[in-house]
Amino acid sequence: MENVASQHARVLSGMRPTGRLHLGHYHGVLKNWVELQHEYQCFFFVADWHALTTHYEDPSIIPDSVWDMVVDWLAAGVNPGEATLFIQSRVPEHAELHLLLSMLTPLGWLERAPSYKDQQEKLKEKDLATYGFLGYPLLQAADILIYRAGLVPVGEDQVAHVELTREIARRFNHMYGREPDFETRAEEAMKKMGKKNARLYANYRKAYQEQGDDDALAAARALLESQQNINLGDRDRLFGYLEGGSKVILPEPQALLTKVSKMPGLDGQKMSKSYGNTIPLNAKSDELEQQLRTMPTDPARVRRTDPGDPGKCPVWEFHEVYSDESVKTWVTEGCRSAGIGCIECKQPVIDAVLAELKPIQERAAEYENDPDLVRNIINEGCEKARDEARDTMEEVRHVMSLEYR
Ligand code: TRP
Ligand code: SF4
């Protein structure tokens, strides 16, 4: 049943523009986005304001990073025909929602966000005792809530931010979702769905409220999502009526935890720019081949005749990502018995990495040769995102009594 609700859910995720992407991003994030775009309505954005929270002293690298990153997304197979791609700062409504949410956000919620202390520790060379940095999880909450996204694909380190987003949404709905004649209006809204759907909704609501039936809640939400003939206000009322006595203006999103990427770097540690062990998506084939060929192996295999242990070898980590069972058996047996040499062992990995990068690089070249195309894709995405964001802000302003103009 869970699926019924999520089928209609909107997916939103953002990435900071930090330069060219590498295979770690591809396996950890982009492949997942590419799959999600077929199943959901997806919004993916370049979090350039987020980059400023840590790079405010030298923002000049951000613009190139923005365009490089978009090219890498497209090259990886993110399809602008299926997903909406945009840049955060081109939808200034994010900033307005951030400001309005800041009014009701207890300082403690931000001070307690794990990233606040962690990142300050990690990025010691930067002064992150700023207002913008403290508020960045709230900006993230605004990013998510402004699209009323249901699912937010993120890594482990971002789950706390989605949790914060939920708490903010709850607080907001509780404060501003109250209407004196809420029940009457909800009942009227129900009728507008038509007899059959109204009855379905009422039954699901009853099952949820009386028996705590979560499947019924999910089904009721899915039903509401699919309604064409009720307006946004009525839909929000009916979402709220399912669970309690206030309108749901900003629905609570759910984190969609991305499986931890096992992508190893060239030294066997996790692939990461800070370790200098990455394989960029635009790596040149001959250099990359050379790098993989000279990659460290089990240090115990000094001579070709010394047996080795794949468990102690970074190359094995690559086989885990790229090789099928028969190749893996060939490696473990050949390594432990010194039946194969390390160069031989690396060949299937080299072939697999190059084969994976080939179509990515071909697509990247197409977009790099046509910067206008990339600009147009983003322009269109920004327009579409902005329309959605404007709708939400209209309602937010309304419930916050900000309509005098
Ligand atoms: N904070 C995220 C990161 O550092 C990027 C991000 C910004 C994001 N806004 C978001 C991710 C909204 C998901 C949803 O990786
Ligand atoms: Fe590593 Fe393969 Fe050499 Fe064994 S044979 S040490 S797994 S590269």
Short mmCIF file of C-alpha atoms in Angstrom, two decimals, residues 50-267:
data_model
loop_
_atom_site.label_atom_id
_atom_site.label_comp_id
_atom_site.label_asym_id
_atom_site.label_seq_id
_atom_site.Cartn_x
_atom_site.Cartn_y
_atom_site.Cartn_z
CA HIS A 50 23.86 26.25 -0.17
CA ALA A 51 27.32 26.37 -1.70
CA LEU A 52 27.55 29.99 -0.60
CA THR A 53 27.03 29.06 3.05
CA THR A 54 30.51 27.54 3.01
CA HIS A 55 32.09 29.39 0.06
CA TYR A 56 30.97 32.93 0.72
CA GLU A 57 34.54 34.18 0.80
CA ASP A 58 35.32 32.97 -2.68
CA PRO A 59 32.13 32.51 -4.65
CA SER A 60 33.87 32.98 -7.99
CA ILE A 61 34.23 29.22 -8.51
CA ILE A 62 30.51 28.63 -8.17
CA PRO A 63 29.29 29.63 -11.66
CA ASP A 64 31.52 27.19 -13.54
CA SER A 65 30.67 24.49 -11.06
CA VAL A 66 26.98 25.06 -11.66
CA TRP A 67 27.20 24.47 -15.41
CA ASP A 68 29.71 21.63 -15.13
CA MET A 69 27.43 19.90 -12.71
CA VAL A 70 24.37 20.25 -14.90
CA VAL A 71 26.33 18.81 -17.83
CA ASP A 72 27.39 15.89 -15.64
CA TRP A 73 23.80 15.24 -14.59
CA LEU A 74 22.66 15.21 -18.20
CA ALA A 75 25.62 13.07 -19.20
CA ALA A 76 24.77 10.57 -16.48
CA GLY A 77 21.33 10.15 -17.97
CA VAL A 78 19.18 12.57 -16.01
CA ASN A 79 16.56 13.35 -18.62
CA PRO A 80 15.11 16.86 -18.84
CA GLY A 81 12.10 15.38 -20.60
CA GLU A 82 11.27 13.47 -17.45
CA ALA A 83 12.71 15.49 -14.58
CA THR A 84 12.64 19.23 -13.92
CA LEU A 85 16.18 20.60 -13.57
CA PHE A 86 16.74 24.04 -12.13
CA ILE A 87 18.97 26.35 -10.14
CA GLN A 88 17.97 27.36 -6.63
CA SER A 89 18.81 31.05 -6.88
CA ARG A 90 16.68 31.36 -10.02
CA VAL A 91 13.63 30.59 -7.90
CA PRO A 92 13.89 33.38 -5.33
CA GLU A 93 10.71 32.14 -3.64
CA HIS A 94 12.97 29.68 -1.79
CA ALA A 95 14.45 32.66 0.02
CA GLU A 96 11.07 34.09 0.87
CA LEU A 97 9.88 30.81 2.34
CA HIS A 98 13.15 30.45 4.22
CA LEU A 99 12.61 33.88 5.77
CA LEU A 100 9.01 33.21 6.70
CA LEU A 101 9.85 29.82 8.19
CA SER A 102 12.66 31.39 10.18
CA MET A 103 10.04 33.32 12.15
CA LEU A 104 8.70 30.14 13.69
CA THR A 105 11.89 28.08 13.88
CA PRO A 106 13.22 27.68 17.41
CA LEU A 107 16.92 28.47 17.51
CA GLY A 108 17.59 25.24 19.37
CA TRP A 109 16.38 23.14 16.43
CA LEU A 110 19.11 24.62 14.27
CA GLU A 111 21.82 24.58 16.90
CA ARG A 112 21.11 20.91 17.48
CA ALA A 113 21.35 19.92 13.79
CA PRO A 114 24.31 17.52 13.72
CA SER A 115 25.76 19.13 10.60
CA TYR A 116 26.19 22.44 12.42
CA LYS A 117 28.91 21.27 14.79
CA ASP A 118 30.27 18.49 12.55
CA GLN A 119 30.97 20.72 9.58
CA GLN A 120 32.50 23.44 11.74
CA GLU A 121 34.87 20.81 13.12
CA LYS A 122 35.61 19.40 9.69
CA LEU A 123 36.09 22.68 7.85
CA LYS A 124 38.25 24.31 10.50
CA GLU A 125 39.89 26.61 7.97
CA LYS A 126 36.55 28.28 7.32
CA ASP A 127 34.67 30.58 9.62
CA LEU A 128 31.28 28.94 9.75
CA ALA A 129 29.99 30.77 12.80
CA THR A 130 27.62 32.63 10.50
CA TYR A 131 23.91 33.22 10.42
CA GLY A 132 23.69 31.68 6.94
CA PHE A 133 25.45 28.51 7.96
CA LEU A 134 23.33 28.04 11.05
CA GLY A 135 20.23 28.50 8.94
CA TYR A 136 21.20 26.25 6.07
CA PRO A 137 19.11 23.26 7.20
CA LEU A 138 16.13 25.61 7.28
CA LEU A 139 16.91 26.76 3.76
CA GLN A 140 16.90 23.08 2.85
CA ALA A 141 13.51 22.72 4.53
CA ALA A 142 12.23 25.60 2.40
CA ASP A 143 13.68 23.93 -0.74
CA ILE A 144 11.68 20.82 0.02
CA LEU A 145 8.46 22.31 1.34
CA ILE A 146 8.05 24.86 -1.42
CA TYR A 147 7.48 21.97 -3.87
CA ARG A 148 5.39 20.01 -1.37
CA ALA A 149 7.71 17.12 -2.11
CA GLY A 150 6.80 13.75 -0.66
CA LEU A 151 10.13 12.01 -1.09
CA VAL A 152 13.61 13.37 -0.67
CA PRO A 153 16.43 11.10 -1.81
CA VAL A 154 19.40 11.85 0.41
CA GLY A 155 22.41 10.21 1.97
CA GLU A 156 22.69 9.31 5.65
CA ASP A 157 24.23 12.68 6.53
CA GLN A 158 21.14 14.56 5.36
CA VAL A 159 18.45 12.53 7.08
CA ALA A 160 18.46 14.85 10.10
CA HIS A 161 17.64 17.74 7.78
CA VAL A 162 14.61 15.97 6.36
CA GLU A 163 13.56 15.24 9.93
CA LEU A 164 13.88 18.94 10.74
CA THR A 165 11.81 19.73 7.65
CA ARG A 166 9.05 17.50 8.97
CA GLU A 167 9.06 19.23 12.31
CA ILE A 168 8.92 22.66 10.70
CA ALA A 169 6.04 21.56 8.47
CA ARG A 170 4.15 20.21 11.45
CA ARG A 171 4.67 23.40 13.39
CA PHE A 172 3.65 25.54 10.44
CA ASN A 173 0.48 23.56 9.73
CA HIS A 174 -0.44 23.58 13.37
CA MET A 175 -0.02 27.35 13.63
CA TYR A 176 -1.53 28.46 10.36
CA GLY A 177 -3.72 25.58 9.30
CA ARG A 178 -6.47 26.32 11.79
CA GLU A 179 -9.74 27.58 10.44
CA PRO A 180 -12.78 28.29 12.61
CA ASP A 181 -15.12 26.31 10.38
CA PHE A 182 -12.59 23.67 9.44
CA GLU A 183 -14.85 20.63 9.84
CA THR A 184 -17.69 22.06 7.80
CA ARG A 185 -15.36 23.09 5.03
CA ALA A 186 -13.67 19.69 5.02
CA GLU A 187 -17.04 17.96 4.77
CA GLU A 188 -18.00 20.22 1.89
CA ALA A 189 -14.69 19.58 0.16
CA MET A 190 -15.32 15.86 0.48
CA LYS A 191 -18.56 16.15 -1.46
CA LYS A 192 -16.77 17.83 -4.32
CA MET A 193 -14.87 14.61 -5.00
CA GLY A 194 -18.05 12.88 -6.07
CA LYS A 195 -20.12 10.30 -4.20
CA LYS A 196 -17.91 7.30 -4.78
CA ASN A 197 -14.62 8.96 -3.90
CA ALA A 198 -16.14 10.76 -0.93
CA ARG A 199 -17.28 7.43 0.46
CA LEU A 200 -13.88 5.86 -0.16
CA TYR A 201 -12.17 8.77 1.56
CA ALA A 202 -14.52 8.59 4.55
CA ASN A 203 -13.87 4.87 4.95
CA TYR A 204 -10.11 5.25 4.77
CA ARG A 205 -10.26 8.13 7.25
CA LYS A 206 -12.30 6.07 9.65
CA ALA A 207 -9.95 3.08 9.36
CA TYR A 208 -6.99 5.31 10.06
CA GLN A 209 -8.51 7.29 12.91
CA GLU A 210 -10.19 4.37 14.64
CA GLN A 211 -7.74 1.55 13.98
CA GLY A 212 -4.55 3.44 13.21
CA ASP A 213 -4.48 1.73 9.82
CA ASP A 214 -1.45 3.27 8.05
CA ASP A 215 -2.29 1.60 4.75
CA ALA A 216 -5.65 3.32 4.79
CA LEU A 217 -3.92 6.64 5.42
CA ALA A 218 -1.61 6.02 2.47
CA ALA A 219 -4.52 5.02 0.27
CA ALA A 220 -6.50 8.11 1.25
CA ARG A 221 -3.56 10.34 0.44
CA ALA A 222 -3.14 8.68 -2.93
CA LEU A 223 -6.81 9.19 -3.58
CA LEU A 224 -6.47 12.90 -2.82
CA GLU A 225 -3.42 13.25 -5.02
CA SER A 226 -5.35 11.85 -7.95
CA GLN A 227 -8.33 14.23 -7.59
CA GLN A 228 -8.62 16.64 -10.48
CA ASN A 229 -11.81 18.42 -9.54
CA ILE A 230 -10.93 19.88 -6.15
CA ASN A 231 -8.79 22.97 -5.66
CA LEU A 232 -5.57 23.16 -3.69
CA GLY A 233 -7.19 24.65 -0.60
CA ASP A 234 -9.76 21.89 -0.42
CA ARG A 235 -7.15 19.25 -0.98
CA ASP A 236 -5.04 20.65 1.86
CA ARG A 237 -8.13 20.60 4.06
CA LEU A 238 -8.79 17.00 3.22
CA PHE A 239 -5.17 16.03 3.86
CA GLY A 240 -5.46 17.66 7.27
CA TYR A 241 -8.87 16.20 7.98
CA LEU A 242 -7.42 12.71 7.64
CA GLU A 243 -5.19 13.16 10.61
CA GLY A 244 -6.63 15.91 12.71
CA GLY A 245 -8.11 19.34 12.89
CA SER A 246 -5.93 21.55 10.74
CA LYS A 247 -5.21 22.09 7.11
CA VAL A 248 -2.02 20.62 5.70
CA ILE A 249 -0.46 23.53 3.86
CA LEU A 250 3.05 22.13 3.83
CA PRO A 251 3.00 18.32 3.74
CA GLU A 252 5.67 16.43 5.65
CA PRO A 253 8.22 14.83 3.34
CA GLN A 254 9.94 11.53 3.79
CA ALA A 255 13.63 10.83 3.38
CA LEU A 256 14.36 8.25 0.72
CA LEU A 257 17.62 6.90 1.99
CA THR A 258 20.01 6.22 -0.85
CA LYS A 259 21.88 3.00 -0.40
CA VAL A 260 25.41 3.68 0.74
CA SER A 261 27.58 3.71 -2.32
CA LYS A 262 30.35 1.18 -2.16
CA MET A 263 32.29 3.03 -4.80
CA PRO A 264 35.93 2.83 -3.79
CA GLY A 265 38.50 5.40 -4.77
CA LEU A 266 41.78 4.66 -6.50
CA ASP A 267 43.37 3.93 -3.12
#
